[in-house]
Coordinates of C-alpha atoms in Angstrom, one line a residue:
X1 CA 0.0 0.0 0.0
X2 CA 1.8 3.5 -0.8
X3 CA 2.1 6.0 1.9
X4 CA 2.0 9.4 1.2
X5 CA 4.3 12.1 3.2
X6 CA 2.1 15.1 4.1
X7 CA 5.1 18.2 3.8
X8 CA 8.4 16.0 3.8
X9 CA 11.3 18.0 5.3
X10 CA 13.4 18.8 2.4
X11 CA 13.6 16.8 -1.4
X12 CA 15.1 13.8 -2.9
X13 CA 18.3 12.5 -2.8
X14 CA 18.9 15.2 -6.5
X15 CA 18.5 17.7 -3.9
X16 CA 20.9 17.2 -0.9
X17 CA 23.2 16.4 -3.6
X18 CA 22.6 19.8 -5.6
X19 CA 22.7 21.5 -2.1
X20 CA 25.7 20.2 -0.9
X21 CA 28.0 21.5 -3.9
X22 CA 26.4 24.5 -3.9
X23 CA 27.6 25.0 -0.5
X24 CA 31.4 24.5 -1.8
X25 CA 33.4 27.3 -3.1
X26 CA 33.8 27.1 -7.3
X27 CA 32.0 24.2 -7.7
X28 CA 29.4 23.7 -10.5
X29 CA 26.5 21.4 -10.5
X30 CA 25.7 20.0 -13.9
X31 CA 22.1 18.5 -13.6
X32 CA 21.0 15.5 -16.4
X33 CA 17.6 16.0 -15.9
X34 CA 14.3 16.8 -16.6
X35 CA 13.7 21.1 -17.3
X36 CA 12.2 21.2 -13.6
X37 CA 14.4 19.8 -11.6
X38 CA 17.5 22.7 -11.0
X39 CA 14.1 25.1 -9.8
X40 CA 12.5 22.1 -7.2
X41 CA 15.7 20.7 -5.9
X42 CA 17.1 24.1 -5.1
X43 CA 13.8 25.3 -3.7
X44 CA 13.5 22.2 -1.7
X45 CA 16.7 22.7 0.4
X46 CA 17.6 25.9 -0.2
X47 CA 14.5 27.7 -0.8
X48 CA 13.5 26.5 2.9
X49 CA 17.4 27.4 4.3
X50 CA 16.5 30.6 5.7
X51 CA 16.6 32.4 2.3
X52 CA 20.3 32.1 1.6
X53 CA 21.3 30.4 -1.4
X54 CA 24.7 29.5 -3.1
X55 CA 26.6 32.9 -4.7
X56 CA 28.3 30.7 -7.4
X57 CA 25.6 28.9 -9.4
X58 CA 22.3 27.5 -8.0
X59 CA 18.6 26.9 -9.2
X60 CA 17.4 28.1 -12.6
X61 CA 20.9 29.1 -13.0
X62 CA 22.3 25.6 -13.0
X63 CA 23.6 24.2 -16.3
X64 CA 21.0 21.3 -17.1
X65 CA 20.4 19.1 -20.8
X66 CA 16.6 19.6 -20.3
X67 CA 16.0 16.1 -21.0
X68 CA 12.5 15.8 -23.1
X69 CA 10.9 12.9 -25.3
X70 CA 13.6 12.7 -27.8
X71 CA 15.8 12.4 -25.1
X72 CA 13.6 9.6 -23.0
X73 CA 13.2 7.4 -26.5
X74 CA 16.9 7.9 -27.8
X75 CA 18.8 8.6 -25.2
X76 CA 20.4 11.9 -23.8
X77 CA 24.3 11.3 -23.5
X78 CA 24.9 13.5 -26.9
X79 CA 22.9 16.7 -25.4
X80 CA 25.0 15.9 -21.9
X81 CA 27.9 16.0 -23.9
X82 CA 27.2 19.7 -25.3
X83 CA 25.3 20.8 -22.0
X84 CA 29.1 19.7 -20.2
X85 CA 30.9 22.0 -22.7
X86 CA 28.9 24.8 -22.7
X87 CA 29.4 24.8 -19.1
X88 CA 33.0 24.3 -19.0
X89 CA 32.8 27.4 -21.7
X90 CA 30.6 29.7 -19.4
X91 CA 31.2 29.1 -15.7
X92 CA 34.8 29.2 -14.7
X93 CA 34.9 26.1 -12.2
X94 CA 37.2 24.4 -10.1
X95 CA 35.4 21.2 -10.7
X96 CA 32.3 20.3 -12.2
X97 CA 29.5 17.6 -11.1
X98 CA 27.4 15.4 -13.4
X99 CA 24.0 14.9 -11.4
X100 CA 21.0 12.5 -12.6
X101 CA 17.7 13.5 -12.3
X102 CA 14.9 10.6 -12.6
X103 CA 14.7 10.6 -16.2
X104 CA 18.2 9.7 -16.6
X105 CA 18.2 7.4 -14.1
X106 CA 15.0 5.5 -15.6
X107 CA 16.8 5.2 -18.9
X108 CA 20.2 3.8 -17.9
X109 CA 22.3 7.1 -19.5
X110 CA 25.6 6.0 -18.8
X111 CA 26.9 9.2 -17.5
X112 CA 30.0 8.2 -16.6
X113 CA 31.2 7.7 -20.1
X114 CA 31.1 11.0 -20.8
X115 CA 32.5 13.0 -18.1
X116 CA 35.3 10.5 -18.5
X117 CA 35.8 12.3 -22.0
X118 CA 36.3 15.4 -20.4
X119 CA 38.6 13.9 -17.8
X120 CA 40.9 12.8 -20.2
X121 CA 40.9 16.4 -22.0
X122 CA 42.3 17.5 -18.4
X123 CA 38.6 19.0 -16.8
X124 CA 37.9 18.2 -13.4
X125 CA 34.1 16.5 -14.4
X126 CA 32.9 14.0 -12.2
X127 CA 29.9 11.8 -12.5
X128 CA 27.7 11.2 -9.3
X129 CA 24.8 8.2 -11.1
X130 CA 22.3 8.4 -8.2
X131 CA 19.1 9.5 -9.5
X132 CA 16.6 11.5 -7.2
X133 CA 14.4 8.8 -6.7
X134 CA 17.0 6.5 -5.0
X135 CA 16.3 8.5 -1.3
X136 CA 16.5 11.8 0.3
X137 CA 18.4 14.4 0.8
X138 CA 20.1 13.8 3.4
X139 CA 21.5 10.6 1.3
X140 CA 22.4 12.7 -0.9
X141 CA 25.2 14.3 1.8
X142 CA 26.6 11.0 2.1
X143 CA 26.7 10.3 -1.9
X144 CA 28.4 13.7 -2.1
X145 CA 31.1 12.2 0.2
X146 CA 31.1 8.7 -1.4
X147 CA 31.8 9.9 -4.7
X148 CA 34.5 12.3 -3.2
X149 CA 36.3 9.4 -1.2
X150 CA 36.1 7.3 -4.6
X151 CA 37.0 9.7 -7.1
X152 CA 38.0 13.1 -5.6
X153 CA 40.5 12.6 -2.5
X154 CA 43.9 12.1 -2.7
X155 CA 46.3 9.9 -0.9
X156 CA 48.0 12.2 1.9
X157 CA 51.2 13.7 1.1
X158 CA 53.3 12.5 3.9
X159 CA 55.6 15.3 3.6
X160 CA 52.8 17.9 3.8
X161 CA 52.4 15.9 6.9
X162 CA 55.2 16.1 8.7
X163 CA 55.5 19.5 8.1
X164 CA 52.8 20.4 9.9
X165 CA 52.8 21.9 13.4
X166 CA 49.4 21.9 14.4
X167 CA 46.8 18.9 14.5
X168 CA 43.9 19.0 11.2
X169 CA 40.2 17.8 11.5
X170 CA 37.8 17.1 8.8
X171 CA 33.6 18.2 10.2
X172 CA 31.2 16.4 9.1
X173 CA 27.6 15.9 9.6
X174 CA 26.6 19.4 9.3
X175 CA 24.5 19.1 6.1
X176 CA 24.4 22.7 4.0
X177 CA 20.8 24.5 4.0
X178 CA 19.5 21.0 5.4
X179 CA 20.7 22.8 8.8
X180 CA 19.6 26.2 8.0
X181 CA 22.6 27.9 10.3
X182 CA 25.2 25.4 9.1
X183 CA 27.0 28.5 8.4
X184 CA 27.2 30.0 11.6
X185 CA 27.3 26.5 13.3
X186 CA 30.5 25.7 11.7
X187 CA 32.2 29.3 12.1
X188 CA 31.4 28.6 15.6
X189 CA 32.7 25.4 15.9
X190 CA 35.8 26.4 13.7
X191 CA 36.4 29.3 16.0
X192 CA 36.4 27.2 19.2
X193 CA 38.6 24.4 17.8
X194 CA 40.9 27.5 16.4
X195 CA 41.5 28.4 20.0
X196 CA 43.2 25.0 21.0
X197 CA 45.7 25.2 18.6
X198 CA 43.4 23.3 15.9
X199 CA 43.1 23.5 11.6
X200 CA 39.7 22.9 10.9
X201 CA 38.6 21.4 7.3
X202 CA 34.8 23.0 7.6
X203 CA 34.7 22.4 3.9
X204 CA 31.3 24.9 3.1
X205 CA 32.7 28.2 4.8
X206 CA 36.3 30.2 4.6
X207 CA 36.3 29.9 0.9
X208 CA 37.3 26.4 0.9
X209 CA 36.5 24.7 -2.2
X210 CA 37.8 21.7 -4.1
X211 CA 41.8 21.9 -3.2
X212 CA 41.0 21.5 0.4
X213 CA 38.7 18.5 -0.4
X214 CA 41.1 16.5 -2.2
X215 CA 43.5 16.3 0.5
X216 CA 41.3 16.4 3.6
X217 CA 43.1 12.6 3.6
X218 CA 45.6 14.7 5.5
X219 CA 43.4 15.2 8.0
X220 CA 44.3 13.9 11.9
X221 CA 40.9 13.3 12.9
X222 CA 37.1 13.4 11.6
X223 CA 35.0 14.8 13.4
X224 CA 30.9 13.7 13.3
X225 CA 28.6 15.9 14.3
X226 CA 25.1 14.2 14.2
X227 CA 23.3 11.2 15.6
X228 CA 23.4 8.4 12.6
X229 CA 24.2 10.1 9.9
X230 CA 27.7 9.6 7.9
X231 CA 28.5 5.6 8.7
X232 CA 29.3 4.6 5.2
X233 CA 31.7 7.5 4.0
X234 CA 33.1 7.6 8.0
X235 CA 34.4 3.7 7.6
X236 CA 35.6 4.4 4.0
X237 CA 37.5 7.2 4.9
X238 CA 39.1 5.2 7.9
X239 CA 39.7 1.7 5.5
X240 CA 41.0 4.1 2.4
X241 CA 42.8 7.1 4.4
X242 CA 43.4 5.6 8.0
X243 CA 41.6 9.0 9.4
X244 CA 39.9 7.8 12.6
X245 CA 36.8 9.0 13.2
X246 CA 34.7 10.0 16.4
X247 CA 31.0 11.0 16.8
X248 CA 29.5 14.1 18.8
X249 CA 25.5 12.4 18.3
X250 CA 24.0 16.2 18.3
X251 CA 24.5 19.8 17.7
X252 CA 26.6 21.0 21.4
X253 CA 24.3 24.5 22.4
X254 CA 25.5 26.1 25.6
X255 CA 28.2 25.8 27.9
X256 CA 27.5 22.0 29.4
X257 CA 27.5 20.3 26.3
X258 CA 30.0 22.4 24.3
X259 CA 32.4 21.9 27.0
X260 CA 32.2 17.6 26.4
X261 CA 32.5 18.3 22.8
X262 CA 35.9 20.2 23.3
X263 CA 37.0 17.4 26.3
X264 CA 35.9 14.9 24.0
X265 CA 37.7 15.9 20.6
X266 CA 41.1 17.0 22.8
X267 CA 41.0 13.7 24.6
X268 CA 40.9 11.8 20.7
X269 CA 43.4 14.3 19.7
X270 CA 45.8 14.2 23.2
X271 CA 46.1 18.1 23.7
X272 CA 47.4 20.1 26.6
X273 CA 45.3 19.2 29.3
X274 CA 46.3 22.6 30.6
X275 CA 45.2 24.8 27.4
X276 CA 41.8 22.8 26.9
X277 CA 41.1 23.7 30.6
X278 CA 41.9 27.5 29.8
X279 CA 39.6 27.6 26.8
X280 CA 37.0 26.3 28.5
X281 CA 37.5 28.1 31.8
X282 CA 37.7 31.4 29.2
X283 CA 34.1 30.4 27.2
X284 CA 32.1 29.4 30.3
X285 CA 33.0 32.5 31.5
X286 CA 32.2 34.7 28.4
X287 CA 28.8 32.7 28.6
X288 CA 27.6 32.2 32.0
X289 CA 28.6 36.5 32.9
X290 CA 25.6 37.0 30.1
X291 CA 23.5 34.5 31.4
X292 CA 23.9 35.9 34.8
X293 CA 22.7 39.4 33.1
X294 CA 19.3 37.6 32.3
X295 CA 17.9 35.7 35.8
X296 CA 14.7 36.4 36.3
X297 CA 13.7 37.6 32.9
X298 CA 12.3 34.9 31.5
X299 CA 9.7 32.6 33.2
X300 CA 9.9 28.8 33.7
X301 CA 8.5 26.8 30.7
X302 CA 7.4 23.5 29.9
X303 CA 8.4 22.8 26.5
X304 CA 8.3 20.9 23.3
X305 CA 10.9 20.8 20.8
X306 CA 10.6 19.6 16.7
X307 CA 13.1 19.2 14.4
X308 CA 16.2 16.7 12.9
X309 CA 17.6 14.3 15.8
X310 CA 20.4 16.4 15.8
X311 CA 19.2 19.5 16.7
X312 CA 16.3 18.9 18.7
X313 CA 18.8 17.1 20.4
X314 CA 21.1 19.9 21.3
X315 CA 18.2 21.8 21.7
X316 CA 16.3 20.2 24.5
X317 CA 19.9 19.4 26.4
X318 CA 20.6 23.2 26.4
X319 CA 16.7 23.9 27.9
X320 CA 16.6 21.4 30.2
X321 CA 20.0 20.9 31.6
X322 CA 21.7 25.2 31.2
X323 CA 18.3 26.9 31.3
X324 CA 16.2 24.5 33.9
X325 CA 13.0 24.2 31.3
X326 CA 11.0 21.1 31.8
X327 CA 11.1 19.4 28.4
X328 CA 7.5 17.3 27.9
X329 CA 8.2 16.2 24.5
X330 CA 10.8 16.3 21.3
X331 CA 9.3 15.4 18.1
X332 CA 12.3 13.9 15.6
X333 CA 11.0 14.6 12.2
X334 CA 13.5 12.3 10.2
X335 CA 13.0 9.1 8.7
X336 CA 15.0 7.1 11.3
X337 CA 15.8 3.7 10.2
X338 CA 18.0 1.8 11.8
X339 CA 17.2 1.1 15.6
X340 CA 20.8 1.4 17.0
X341 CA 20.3 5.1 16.0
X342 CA 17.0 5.6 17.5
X343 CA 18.5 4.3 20.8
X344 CA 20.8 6.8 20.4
X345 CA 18.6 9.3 19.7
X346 CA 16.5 8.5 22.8
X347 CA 19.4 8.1 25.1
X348 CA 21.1 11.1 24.1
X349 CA 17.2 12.7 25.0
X350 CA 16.8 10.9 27.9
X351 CA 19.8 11.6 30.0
X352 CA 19.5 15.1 31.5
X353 CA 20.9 16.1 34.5
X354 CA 18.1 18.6 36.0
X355 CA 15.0 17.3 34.6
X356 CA 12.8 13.9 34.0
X357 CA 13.3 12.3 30.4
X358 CA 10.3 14.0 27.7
X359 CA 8.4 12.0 25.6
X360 CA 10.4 10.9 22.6
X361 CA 7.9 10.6 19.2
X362 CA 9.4 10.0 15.7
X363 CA 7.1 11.6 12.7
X364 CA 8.0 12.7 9.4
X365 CA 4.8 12.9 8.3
X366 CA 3.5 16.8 9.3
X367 CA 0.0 15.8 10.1
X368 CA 1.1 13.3 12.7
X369 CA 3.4 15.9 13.7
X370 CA 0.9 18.0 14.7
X371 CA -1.7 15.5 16.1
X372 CA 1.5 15.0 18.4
X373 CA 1.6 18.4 19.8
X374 CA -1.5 19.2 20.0
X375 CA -2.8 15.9 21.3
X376 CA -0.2 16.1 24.1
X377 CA -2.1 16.1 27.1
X378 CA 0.5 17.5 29.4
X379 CA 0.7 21.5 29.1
X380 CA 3.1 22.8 27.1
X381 CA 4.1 26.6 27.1
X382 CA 7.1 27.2 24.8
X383 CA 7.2 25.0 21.1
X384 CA 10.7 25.5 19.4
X385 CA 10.2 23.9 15.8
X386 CA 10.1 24.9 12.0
X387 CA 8.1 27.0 9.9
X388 CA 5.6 24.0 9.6
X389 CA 4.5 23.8 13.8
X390 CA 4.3 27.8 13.8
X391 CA 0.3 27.5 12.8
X392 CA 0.2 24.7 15.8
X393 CA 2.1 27.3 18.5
X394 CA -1.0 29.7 17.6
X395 CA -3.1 27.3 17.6
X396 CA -2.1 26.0 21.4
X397 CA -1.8 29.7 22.1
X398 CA 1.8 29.3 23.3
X399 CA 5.0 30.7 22.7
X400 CA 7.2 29.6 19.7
X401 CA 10.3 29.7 18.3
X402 CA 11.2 29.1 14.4
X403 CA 14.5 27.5 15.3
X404 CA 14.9 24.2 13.0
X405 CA 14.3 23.3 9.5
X406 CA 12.7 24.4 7.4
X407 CA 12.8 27.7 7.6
X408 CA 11.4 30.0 5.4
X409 CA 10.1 33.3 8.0
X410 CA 13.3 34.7 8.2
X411 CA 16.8 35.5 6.8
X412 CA 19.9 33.7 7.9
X413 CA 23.1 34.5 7.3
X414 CA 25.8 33.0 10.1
X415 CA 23.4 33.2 12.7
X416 CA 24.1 30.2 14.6
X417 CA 22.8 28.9 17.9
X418 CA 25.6 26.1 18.7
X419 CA 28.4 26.1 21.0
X420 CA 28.9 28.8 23.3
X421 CA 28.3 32.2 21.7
X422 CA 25.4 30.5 19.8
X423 CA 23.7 29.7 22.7
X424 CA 23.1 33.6 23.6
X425 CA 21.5 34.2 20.3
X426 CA 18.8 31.2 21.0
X427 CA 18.3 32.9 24.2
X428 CA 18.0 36.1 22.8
X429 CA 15.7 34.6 20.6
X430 CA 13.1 33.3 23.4
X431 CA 13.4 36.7 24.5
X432 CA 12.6 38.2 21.4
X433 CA 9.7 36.0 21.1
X434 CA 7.8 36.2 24.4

């Protein structure tokens, strides 16, 4: 029997894919695909990202071969081959990305045959064969990085290595306008990692682009920063590269959790015990002399939270355990498969050091969503979720917070509300917001 998805939180797999190179510096997109596809994957990510879109090339912008009928009966790997040179003509690219829509993928175009044309003329043109109707787009993150590790990265040069003074992490599992401050949320964790003598790969902000990707083999560490997602690529990267890996299972927001990120990643790295104790003596500082400022200003909630695992996670920690809420139930609106990951999930929930464990209800579907919330029978005062559960705040009569994806009621630039600093700005926000 099918099952249909009432709102599904972002697009297909096309989409995370599109989204992701987007998100690196002088990288084009080349889509094989039907004429619709560059405007609906790009609105389906990006278009619900806070309103901030790629600055290089990105929806009706993107180079596409319009597949029609002539293409569907004869096949469309000669108007590929033209769309591929126009674009190499026009947009002045580091590297360039062969995407499938579901046309292409329904057909069997061998793609790969032809970017391998222009590989041998001496363009960086990659193929990536996974149509949009192979998953979602959060897949499509992990294709990005599967067809990086198999085609893109380099071996490490050893000398490069051994050069270097300071240690070099790779951060993954923030997924570009999936995450609608992934911007700010890796500035933030850049910034705090910069302060104990770290080099940070962020790979979507500082201008990095394709350089830094093919020899993020170099890297001393990986570092995962989400609940399930980035197994596949994570192992690969260790059996190809030997880059060990270690998983932080949600956004850190406030000074509690952002504190065991930092022990946690100095411990895999073995820093100065004495520095990582002085940053985070320094940052708990910075945050809790703010905090101080607000006592009394904002009154006790009960709360609900909705979002992706990773940060409704973060999210409820930082309201439960920093800001003494009492958290009645968190709503993970991902399509959680594997059941190792919702223990995670759930553990990661339910283990709060100042208040009792909130119901834990995984939907994807927005109608169930919001027969969730409103059904709840315990009172709830505060709801921090997306654009699709602000109709549901009013509708409670409660206070709410457009604080996970998507997002489409605001404008984000590097607003962030992870780690220390960010954690202000979310607390601003409930201020803002009473």
């Amino acid at each position: 029997m099918s099952y249909v998805t009432e709102n599904p939180r972002g697009g297909c797999v096309l989409a995370g894919i599109n989204s992701v190179l987007a998100a690196i510096n002088h990288v084009c997109p080349i889509l094989h695909s039907g004429p619709g596809c560059c405007m609906q994957t790009t609105a389906a990510e990006q278009g619900n990202s806070g309103h901030k879109h790629a600055c290089f090339v990105s929806g009706v912008s993107l180079p596409s071969s319009n597949m029609l009928e002539k293409e569907v009966v004869f096949g469309g790997v000669n108007k590929l081959r033209t769309t591929i040179q126009g674009a190499i003509e026009v947009i002045d690219a580091d590297a360039y990305f062969v995407l499938t829509g579901c046309t292409a993928g329904i057909i069997g175009d061998d793609i790969a045959s032809v970017t391998d044309e222009f590989t041998a003329k001496g363009h960086k043109v990659f193929a990536i064969d996974t149509p949009g109707f192979a998953g979602d787009s959060l897949l499509g993150y992990e294709t990005v990085w599967n067809t990086f590790l198999d085609n893109v990265i380099q071996p490490p040069r050893e000398s490069v290595k051994a050069e270097r003074s300071r240690p070099l992490v790779n951060i993954f599992g923030i997924v570009p306008y999936h995450d609608p401050y992934w911007s700010g949320t890796l500035e933030e964790i850049d910034r705090i990692l910069s302060r104990l003598g770290i080099d940070v790969n962020t790979f979507f902000t500082k201008h990095q682009g394709i350089d830094v990707i093919e020899h993020s083999s170099e890297a001393d560490l990986n570092i995962i920063i989400n609940p399930w997602l980035f197994n596949g690529p994570a192992k690969k990267f260790e059996k190809k590269f030997g880059v060990p890996s270690i998983r932080f299972p949600f956004v850190p927001v406030g000074a509690t959790d952002t504190s065991r990120f930092v022990r946690e990643v100095a411990a895999a790295l073995k820093l100065d015990t004495a520095l990582v104790d002085k940053v985070i003596a320094e940052e708990e500082d910075y945050v809790y002399s703010y905090l101080a400022q607000s006592i009394g200003q904002l009154s006790w909630k009960r709360f609900a939270v909705s979002g992706d695992a990773s940060s409704a996670i973060g999210l409820t920690r930082y309201l439960a355990n920093d800001y003494s809420f009492s958290p009645i139930l968190v709503v993970i609106t991902e399509t959680i498969y594997r059941p190792e990951d919702k223990e995670c999930i759930i553990q990661n929930i339910s283990q709060l050091e100042y208040a009792s464990a909130p119901k834990v209800v995984f939907a994807s579907d927005q109608w169930e969503i919001n027969q969730t919330i409103l059904n709840e029978p315990e009172d709830i005062s505060l709801l921090v979720g997306s654009t699709n559960e602000k109709e549901i705040g009013l509708e409670k009569q409660i206070q709410f917070l457009n604080a996970t994806f998507p997002l489409n009621d605001r404008l984000v630039f590097n607003r962030t509300y992870a780690g220390y600093r960010g954690s202000l700005t979310f607390t601003e926000d409930l201020y803002d917001n009473l």
